Amino acid sequence: MSKKPNENSEASSRRDFFKKAAVSVTALAGTSLFASGTSSSKDDPAIMHHPKWGQKLGDPVTKNRYGIPSAYEHNNIRRNTKLLASGNFQASIAVCPIHESEGIITPNGLFFSRSHGGTAHIDPNEYRFMINGLVEKEIVMTLDELKRYPSVTRTHFIECPANGGQEWRGPQFNSLQFAKGFMSSAEWTGVYIKDIIKDLGVKKEALWMLAEGSDNSEMGRTVPMDKVLDDAMLVWAQNGEALRPEQGYPVRLLLPGWEGNLCVKWVKRLEFAREPFYAKEETAKYTDLKPTGKAIQHFYANEVNSTVTHPSPEKPWANQNLKKGDLVEIQGLAWSGMGTITGVDFSLDGGRTYKKANLKGLVLPKSWTRWSYMHVYDGKPLLLTSRAMDDAGYIQPTIDQETSIMGVEAVYHRNAVETWEVTKEGKVNHVQIRS
Amino acid sequence: MFKLDRKLKTLAISVLFALSANAADYISSHTYDFNGKKVIDGGVYYSIVNGKTGPYYVNKNVDKYSYKGNWRLATKNEVAAWDKDVTPTQHPPKGHGTVEEGEELYEAQCVMCHGDFGSGGGGYPSLSKGNAYKLHKSLKNQRYPDPEADGPQRVFGTYWPDASTMWWYIQSGMPHPNTKSLSDNQTYALTAYMLYINELRVDGEVAGDDFELNQDNFLKIEMPNKHGFEPVIDGPAGQENARKYFNNWKNFGTPKVKPSKRCMKNCQKKTAKVVRIPEGGGIKDFLPPISVVRDIPKKEGAFDPKAAYGDTCAACHSGFLSPGSADWAGYTGKGMDKVLANAISGTAGGMPAKGGNADLTDKQIKMIIDFMVSGK
């Protein structure tokens, strides 16, 4: 400000003009108007005014040294229900908001979380890992020593086999998050167990491996040797960073495609043995009771499955201002723990007739796979059903087909086709098509 | 020879793949390379072909080295400290405990969750529903089409195949808030109590209130559902039984169909109809309630002037006029009211009104100024 106002009358009158303009802007809710001339009701105020974030300084880069989502995204969170708790929220599950998920990777903070004695918080400096039993060399390792093995990075979903297990007798959850959100997907980094044991002299009679957690519940499960020699991993990273405590920090077992419960978290010990272990979560739970009265045990792989994710009961078309004739993308997920998704069929009439949907993006073994179907919205009620296939040759059953073999008391491994009813108002309801 | 076999197999797989129009892009096989057997879960295996398994390149040199420096041998004591599993073939250690002792422990440490006589409650698992042998028959019960029918009773006595699981569970995972706190004898006593409340037989006699369990009679517990599970995984054929079972889809109900033969029309039974969640029914006690709204939740708790300084003021005021700085003396002399007015309205020197953050109230600005001038 080198000149005083009264030194230049022209400048002075311009200043007066801006002062007046400033007053009128203040009247307009404190935002500044930058378009002049007549306003139109077609003009979007979100465009016609500078938004406040466009004028004031943003956060310094020093804020949030570990980044967090936009404050506006506070509803994109894991949720739980008392009905899925064994008395408390330590032996319980928080499910993944798959109705808000995009692509085939779950952000680490949204990965579904299931534990049997609460989330353990392990000091990585005191973490020890042991291999014992039918091996020539019984060994122990620190975390740093484990991480010295050549690493492997793989993208796999992990699914609780009880995903959808509340709905054998009929639909229960009018929610995608609760109906299918007992699963998530990540890129995992760790080491193949077969690369560790090749130096340890595993004895020929070893047919089984116990994996045991170091948490309060010492969650343990028996794994057949063939999975160990195929693709069983010990992982210490998910999506490029250390495992989250809820996922077993610092190390969990990953058995690609198999029951989430088998992917023992906070794993501290592997024991090789001649006979299976009959741990608490492999007879009392995680067994599928059939109408014969016999139950399937060691039900390893999560079979081929799929769901419609867009629309969903949480995010129906009713909220999307669709008009007749609009083209809308129906989207979903398909996955198989037995192989790679080879195709998805899609139905508008509850699985009576199918057309081929398109796969999109990366299609990886034992991984979430995105599919898409372009639909011309006509305002009529619909029954949206998807059906996936994998390269092992399996296809999703109808509910009638699945229950004819499994009955309705199996709890786990329910993978029959699922249906969203779209009403003429565009609301979406979870229904089932069954006899 | 092995290498040649492998090459031929790979070639055969490749040819198969080429013939199958609907296969995935990756070369897969229903048998493992390493033992030539079918994949145990009924799925596929991705051999290493052209340096890749499925879509992933494989580090070929991994096999060449050994990694002996990555571990040390465990001591006997270390293995003994951690290897505590009790299984049908690895029996519990020596010890004993009575039903009476077990009941006393149960009343003190277990009843608050598992209820009187293991009846359950509050969502915690039931440990008994009554006579195990009678209720074992309920395992064939199905709650469909009548949802009000009696369901199968899956508790320790009726469902679990082995008592070893209970002994191991109690010692490793119970009591829930304070695990691994029970002695061997206490574990025997609580297991004895479990037998008692389920009216289970040991060596031909029902465990009564005077029963004592020990390492010897532990092996004579008569579990009604011992043979209630399939496939049979015990013995040398255990893995092979599992392999056979899971390679027959009729055992678990996910059909295997050639893609070209899959149903595209009339794929539902004629009797199939739309079943909705009953009005007022279903499960909906979601925590927190479902919402997909994008907004800023109302902040609760007190305003933090220090944090607000960091967000709004520190960009300029971390050097000049920083919190607690001596520079303030040149301004506060004109009175704090003047300092506050400048902060609220801005100054000709370049300070924007409210530091550029119009969301801050005048009262909050005052709190920030107080913090900046005093430094605390």
PDB file of N, CA and C in Angstrom, chain B residues 12 18 35 71 124 196 211 253 266 327 335 338-339 343:
ATOM      1  N   ALA B  12       0.307 -81.453 -21.950  1.00  0.00           N
ATOM      2  CA  ALA B  12      -1.059 -81.988 -21.970  1.00  0.00           C
ATOM      3  C   ALA B  12      -2.041 -80.963 -21.410  1.00  0.00           C
ATOM      4  N   ALA B  18      -6.258 -75.260 -24.384  1.00  0.00           N
ATOM      5  CA  ALA B  18      -6.555 -74.703 -25.707  1.00  0.00           C
ATOM      6  C   ALA B  18      -7.916 -75.187 -26.213  1.00  0.00           C
ATOM      7  N   ASN B  35       2.688 -84.328  -6.347  1.00  0.00           N
ATOM      8  CA  ASN B  35       2.440 -85.740  -6.023  1.00  0.00           C
ATOM      9  C   ASN B  35       1.516 -86.427  -7.027  1.00  0.00           C
ATOM     10  N   TRP B  71      16.789 -69.276  11.169  1.00  0.00           N
ATOM     11  CA  TRP B  71      16.185 -69.819  12.378  1.00  0.00           C
ATOM     12  C   TRP B  71      17.256 -70.435  13.256  1.00  0.00           C
ATOM     13  N   TYR B 124     -23.858 -66.426  25.035  1.00  0.00           N
ATOM     14  CA  TYR B 124     -22.726 -67.347  25.202  1.00  0.00           C
ATOM     15  C   TYR B 124     -23.186 -68.783  24.947  1.00  0.00           C
ATOM     16  N   TYR B 196     -20.746 -84.760  33.302  1.00  0.00           N
ATOM     17  CA  TYR B 196     -21.867 -84.905  34.243  1.00  0.00           C
ATOM     18  C   TYR B 196     -23.122 -84.179  33.735  1.00  0.00           C
ATOM     19  N   PHE B 211     -18.351 -88.785  40.325  1.00  0.00           N
ATOM     20  CA  PHE B 211     -17.401 -89.254  39.305  1.00  0.00           C
ATOM     21  C   PHE B 211     -16.063 -88.500  39.380  1.00  0.00           C
ATOM     22  N   GLY B 253     -22.809 -80.139  -2.735  1.00  0.00           N
ATOM     23  CA  GLY B 253     -23.917 -79.398  -3.327  1.00  0.00           C
ATOM     24  C   GLY B 253     -23.603 -78.212  -4.217  1.00  0.00           C
ATOM     25  N   ASN B 266     -35.401 -71.497 -17.851  1.00  0.00           N
ATOM     26  CA  ASN B 266     -36.145 -72.356 -16.914  1.00  0.00           C
ATOM     27  C   ASN B 266     -35.220 -72.972 -15.870  1.00  0.00           C
ATOM     28  N   ASP B 327       7.461 -11.577  19.957  1.00  0.00           N
ATOM     29  CA  ASP B 327       6.948 -10.595  18.994  1.00  0.00           C
ATOM     30  C   ASP B 327       5.616 -10.000  19.436  1.00  0.00           C
ATOM     31  N   GLY B 335      -3.583  -3.341  23.327  1.00  0.00           N
ATOM     32  CA  GLY B 335      -4.765  -3.947  23.952  1.00  0.00           C
ATOM     33  C   GLY B 335      -5.155  -5.229  23.255  1.00  0.00           C
ATOM     34  N   LYS B 338      -7.786  -5.058  20.425  1.00  0.00           N
ATOM     35  CA  LYS B 338      -7.321  -4.700  19.081  1.00  0.00           C
ATOM     36  C   LYS B 338      -6.768  -5.929  18.367  1.00  0.00           C
ATOM     37  N   VAL B 339      -5.995  -6.719  19.109  1.00  0.00           N
ATOM     38  CA  VAL B 339      -5.430  -7.950  18.532  1.00  0.00           C
ATOM     39  C   VAL B 339      -6.561  -8.858  18.043  1.00  0.00           C
ATOM     40  N   ALA B 343      -7.642 -10.122  14.263  1.00  0.00           N
ATOM     41  CA  ALA B 343      -7.714 -11.542  13.930  1.00  0.00           C
ATOM     42  C   ALA B 343      -9.051 -11.874  13.282  1.00  0.00           C
TER      43      ALA B 343
END
